[in-house]
PDB file of C-alpha atoms in Angstrom:
ATOM      1  CA  MET T   1     -50.639 -18.665 -18.468  1.00 53.00           C
ATOM      2  CA  ALA T   2     -49.373 -20.098 -15.196  1.00 57.00           C
ATOM      3  CA  THR T   3     -50.575 -18.464 -12.022  1.00 67.00           C
ATOM      4  CA  LYS T   4     -48.048 -17.133  -9.596  1.00 71.00           C
ATOM      5  CA  ARG T   5     -47.822 -19.151  -6.347  1.00 72.00           C
ATOM      6  CA  THR T   6     -48.457 -17.287  -3.095  1.00 71.00           C
ATOM      7  CA  TRP T   7     -46.067 -17.246  -0.202  1.00 64.00           C
ATOM      8  CA  HIS T   8     -48.455 -19.437   1.753  1.00 67.00           C
ATOM      9  CA  GLN T   9     -48.512 -22.111  -1.001  1.00 74.00           C
ATOM     10  CA  GLU T  10     -44.711 -22.079  -1.236  1.00 71.00           C
ATOM     11  CA  HIS T  11     -44.363 -22.398   2.543  1.00 68.00           C
ATOM     12  CA  LYS T  12     -46.931 -25.204   2.816  1.00 73.00           C
ATOM     13  CA  ASP T  13     -45.309 -27.175  -0.021  1.00 75.00           C
ATOM     14  CA  ASN T  14     -41.914 -26.933   1.673  1.00 77.00           C
ATOM     15  CA  LEU T  15     -43.064 -28.404   5.027  1.00 81.00           C
ATOM     16  CA  SER T  16     -41.663 -31.806   5.973  1.00 85.00           C
ATOM     17  CA  PHE T  17     -43.879 -34.664   7.153  1.00 85.00           C
ATOM     18  CA  GLY T  18     -42.837 -33.946  10.770  1.00 83.00           C
ATOM     19  CA  SER T  19     -43.690 -30.253  10.415  1.00 81.00           C
ATOM     20  CA  ARG T  20     -47.133 -31.027   9.010  1.00 84.00           C
ATOM     21  CA  LEU T  21     -47.704 -33.623  11.770  1.00 84.00           C
ATOM     22  CA  ALA T  22     -46.661 -31.130  14.482  1.00 83.00           C
ATOM     23  CA  ASP T  23     -48.974 -28.516  13.024  1.00 85.00           C
ATOM     24  CA  SER T  24     -51.871 -30.989  12.974  1.00 87.00           C
ATOM     25  CA  VAL T  25     -51.216 -32.143  16.581  1.00 86.00           C
ATOM     26  CA  ALA T  26     -50.983 -28.554  17.811  1.00 86.00           C
ATOM     27  CA  THR T  27     -54.204 -27.645  15.964  1.00 88.00           C
ATOM     28  CA  GLY T  28     -55.973 -30.655  17.405  1.00 89.00           C
ATOM     29  CA  MET T  29     -54.739 -30.150  20.972  1.00 89.00           C
ATOM     30  CA  GLY T  30     -55.600 -26.449  20.840  1.00 87.00           C
ATOM     31  CA  SER T  31     -59.265 -27.087  20.130  1.00 92.00           C
ATOM     32  CA  TRP T  32     -62.371 -27.242  22.226  1.00 94.00           C
ATOM     33  CA  ARG T  33     -63.061 -30.670  20.747  1.00 95.00           C
ATOM     34  CA  PHE T  34     -59.882 -32.020  22.284  1.00 93.00           C
ATOM     35  CA  ILE T  35     -60.665 -30.446  25.637  1.00 94.00           C
ATOM     36  CA  ILE T  36     -64.203 -31.826  25.712  1.00 96.00           C
ATOM     37  CA  ILE T  37     -63.155 -35.338  24.648  1.00 96.00           C
ATOM     38  CA  GLN T  38     -60.327 -35.373  27.180  1.00 95.00           C
ATOM     39  CA  THR T  39     -62.618 -34.171  29.912  1.00 95.00           C
ATOM     40  CA  ILE T  40     -65.152 -36.926  29.143  1.00 96.00           C
ATOM     41  CA  ILE T  41     -62.400 -39.567  29.185  1.00 94.00           C
ATOM     42  CA  VAL T  42     -61.076 -38.300  32.519  1.00 93.00           C
ATOM     43  CA  VAL T  43     -64.563 -38.229  34.099  1.00 93.00           C
ATOM     44  CA  ILE T  44     -65.256 -41.850  32.875  1.00 91.00           C
ATOM     45  CA  TRP T  45     -61.798 -42.915  34.052  1.00 88.00           C
ATOM     46  CA  MET T  46     -62.331 -41.446  37.490  1.00 89.00           C
ATOM     47  CA  GLY T  47     -65.884 -42.696  37.732  1.00 87.00           C
ATOM     48  CA  LEU T  48     -64.973 -46.250  36.814  1.00 86.00           C
ATOM     49  CA  ASN T  49     -62.181 -46.275  39.376  1.00 85.00           C
ATOM     50  CA  VAL T  50     -64.228 -44.787  42.185  1.00 84.00           C
ATOM     51  CA  VAL T  51     -67.376 -46.947  41.756  1.00 83.00           C
ATOM     52  CA  GLY T  52     -65.887 -49.843  39.813  1.00 73.00           C
ATOM     53  CA  PHE T  53     -67.633 -53.126  40.680  1.00 63.00           C
ATOM     54  CA  VAL T  54     -64.965 -55.509  39.269  1.00 68.00           C
ATOM     55  CA  SER T  55     -61.607 -53.845  39.642  1.00 77.00           C
ATOM     56  CA  HIS T  56     -59.989 -50.495  40.345  1.00 78.00           C
ATOM     57  CA  TRP T  57     -56.935 -50.295  37.984  1.00 81.00           C
ATOM     58  CA  ASP T  58     -56.080 -46.765  39.120  1.00 84.00           C
ATOM     59  CA  VAL T  59     -57.370 -46.102  42.660  1.00 81.00           C
ATOM     60  CA  TYR T  60     -57.549 -42.687  44.194  1.00 80.00           C
ATOM     61  CA  PRO T  61     -55.367 -40.399  43.916  1.00 86.00           C
ATOM     62  CA  PHE T  62     -55.237 -41.687  40.263  1.00 88.00           C
ATOM     63  CA  ILE T  63     -51.443 -42.069  39.941  1.00 92.00           C
ATOM     64  CA  LEU T  64     -51.733 -43.737  36.541  1.00 92.00           C
ATOM     65  CA  LEU T  65     -53.945 -40.899  35.239  1.00 92.00           C
ATOM     66  CA  ASN T  66     -51.334 -38.355  36.478  1.00 94.00           C
ATOM     67  CA  LEU T  67     -48.644 -40.319  34.725  1.00 94.00           C
ATOM     68  CA  LEU T  68     -50.613 -40.237  31.488  1.00 94.00           C
ATOM     69  CA  PHE T  69     -51.141 -36.506  31.818  1.00 94.00           C
ATOM     70  CA  SER T  70     -47.426 -35.982  32.497  1.00 95.00           C
ATOM     71  CA  THR T  71     -46.499 -38.018  29.469  1.00 95.00           C
ATOM     72  CA  GLN T  72     -49.001 -36.138  27.295  1.00 94.00           C
ATOM     73  CA  ALA T  73     -47.618 -32.785  28.512  1.00 93.00           C
ATOM     74  CA  ALA T  74     -43.988 -33.936  27.943  1.00 95.00           C
ATOM     75  CA  TYR T  75     -44.778 -34.606  24.323  1.00 92.00           C
ATOM     76  CA  ALA T  76     -47.337 -31.889  23.707  1.00 91.00           C
ATOM     77  CA  ALA T  77     -45.182 -28.946  24.878  1.00 91.00           C
ATOM     78  CA  PRO T  78     -42.330 -29.376  22.360  1.00 92.00           C
ATOM     79  CA  ILE T  79     -44.701 -30.305  19.518  1.00 89.00           C
ATOM     80  CA  ILE T  80     -46.738 -27.111  20.209  1.00 89.00           C
ATOM     81  CA  MET T  81     -43.487 -25.118  20.394  1.00 91.00           C
ATOM     82  CA  MET T  82     -42.446 -26.514  16.950  1.00 89.00           C
ATOM     83  CA  ALA T  83     -45.790 -25.455  15.549  1.00 89.00           C
ATOM     84  CA  GLN T  84     -45.368 -21.993  17.058  1.00 89.00           C
ATOM     85  CA  ASN T  85     -41.880 -21.688  15.578  1.00 89.00           C
ATOM     86  CA  ARG T  86     -43.294 -22.484  12.154  1.00 86.00           C
ATOM     87  CA  GLN T  87     -46.065 -19.945  12.720  1.00 88.00           C
ATOM     88  CA  ASN T  88     -43.358 -17.351  13.421  1.00 91.00           C
ATOM     89  CA  GLU T  89     -41.613 -18.419  10.221  1.00 87.00           C
ATOM     90  CA  ARG T  90     -44.893 -18.119   8.280  1.00 87.00           C
ATOM     91  CA  ASP T  91     -45.443 -14.674   9.782  1.00 90.00           C
ATOM     92  CA  ARG T  92     -41.881 -13.642   8.838  1.00 91.00           C
ATOM     93  CA  MET T  93     -42.362 -14.883   5.312  1.00 87.00           C
ATOM     94  CA  HIS T  94     -45.684 -13.105   5.024  1.00 89.00           C
ATOM     95  CA  ALA T  95     -44.103  -9.881   6.303  1.00 93.00           C
ATOM     96  CA  GLU T  96     -41.266 -10.218   3.770  1.00 92.00           C
ATOM     97  CA  ALA T  97     -43.854 -10.804   0.968  1.00 89.00           C
ATOM     98  CA  ASP T  98     -45.804  -7.738   2.088  1.00 93.00           C
ATOM     99  CA  TYR T  99     -42.609  -5.711   2.230  1.00 95.00           C
ATOM    100  CA  GLN T 100     -41.714  -6.753  -1.315  1.00 95.00           C
ATOM    101  CA  THR T 101     -45.242  -5.944  -2.500  1.00 94.00           C
ATOM    102  CA  ASN T 102     -44.962  -2.495  -0.893  1.00 96.00           C
ATOM    103  CA  ILE T 103     -41.594  -1.873  -2.542  1.00 97.00           C
ATOM    104  CA  ASP T 104     -43.031  -2.901  -5.953  1.00 96.00           C
ATOM    105  CA  ALA T 105     -46.058  -0.672  -5.410  1.00 96.00           C
ATOM    106  CA  LYS T 106     -43.824   2.242  -4.394  1.00 96.00           C
ATOM    107  CA  LEU T 107     -41.773   1.839  -7.527  1.00 96.00           C
ATOM    108  CA  GLU T 108     -44.890   1.708  -9.685  1.00 97.00           C
ATOM    109  CA  ILE T 109     -46.336   4.850  -7.946  1.00 97.00           C
ATOM    110  CA  GLU T 110     -43.055   6.688  -8.424  1.00 96.00           C
ATOM    111  CA  ALA T 111     -43.024   5.733 -12.133  1.00 96.00           C
ATOM    112  CA  LEU T 112     -46.602   6.903 -12.505  1.00 96.00           C
ATOM    113  CA  ALA T 113     -45.830  10.164 -10.720  1.00 95.00           C
ATOM    114  CA  ILE T 114     -42.929  10.757 -13.091  1.00 95.00           C
ATOM    115  CA  LYS T 115     -45.165  10.059 -16.095  1.00 95.00           C
ATOM    116  CA  LEU T 116     -47.886  12.341 -14.733  1.00 95.00           C
ATOM    117  CA  ASN T 117     -45.384  15.043 -14.067  1.00 94.00           C
ATOM    118  CA  LYS T 118     -44.033  14.766 -17.593  1.00 94.00           C
ATOM    119  CA  LEU T 119     -47.577  14.960 -19.018  1.00 93.00           C
ATOM    120  CA  GLU T 120     -48.206  18.006 -16.884  1.00 93.00           C
ATOM    121  CA  VAL T 121     -45.017  19.682 -18.045  1.00 91.00           C
ATOM    122  CA  ASP T 122     -45.805  18.815 -21.683  1.00 90.00           C
ATOM    123  CA  LYS T 123     -49.290  20.354 -21.272  1.00 91.00           C
ATOM    124  CA  LEU T 124     -47.899  23.501 -19.707  1.00 90.00           C
ATOM    125  CA  ASP T 125     -45.348  23.795 -22.512  1.00 88.00           C
ATOM    126  CA  LYS T 126     -48.111  23.536 -25.111  1.00 91.00           C
ATOM    127  CA  ILE T 127     -50.214  26.118 -23.273  1.00 91.00           C
ATOM    128  CA  ILE T 128     -47.264  28.474 -23.066  1.00 91.00           C
ATOM    129  CA  ALA T 129     -46.500  27.954 -26.744  1.00 89.00           C
ATOM    130  CA  MET T 130     -50.160  28.680 -27.609  1.00 90.00           C
ATOM    131  CA  LEU T 131     -50.166  31.816 -25.483  1.00 90.00           C
ATOM    132  CA  GLU T 132     -46.975  32.989 -27.153  1.00 89.00           C
ATOM    133  CA  GLN T 133     -48.517  32.413 -30.570  1.00 89.00           C
ATOM    134  CA  MET T 134     -51.594  34.398 -29.474  1.00 87.00           C
ATOM    135  CA  GLU T 135     -49.346  37.198 -28.301  1.00 86.00           C
ATOM    136  CA  LYS T 136     -47.526  37.239 -31.635  1.00 85.00           C
ATOM    137  CA  GLY T 137     -50.815  37.269 -33.500  1.00 79.00           C
ATOM    138  CA  LYS T 138     -52.062  40.434 -31.828  1.00 69.00           C
TER     139      LYS T 138
END
């Protein structure tokens, strides 16, 4: 018997290469690991340019470093926004799946309530019939 695929599996399988790449970049840039590595690189960059013995390729006020940060931000912002848009889409799909599950559960509960009510009515009819027979037998 084949297992039913979840909404998450369906959504993940339908992502394009660019969407998966944007999600990976956003996940990476939104991590402490990225912040720590970037901080280390910046400290080394600045240190080498302040006390460099051979050459200073980016002297204070570190114009090249600022250019690199600006370029990184120019690309990072739209990539992160794409990932957030996909997160919103995933949330919407999840909400729709939950809604459908709730509708299905409601229909099943209503069907069970009808069956239970019918059983109760049948039991009461039998009890009334037994009481009527007892009354006739007296």
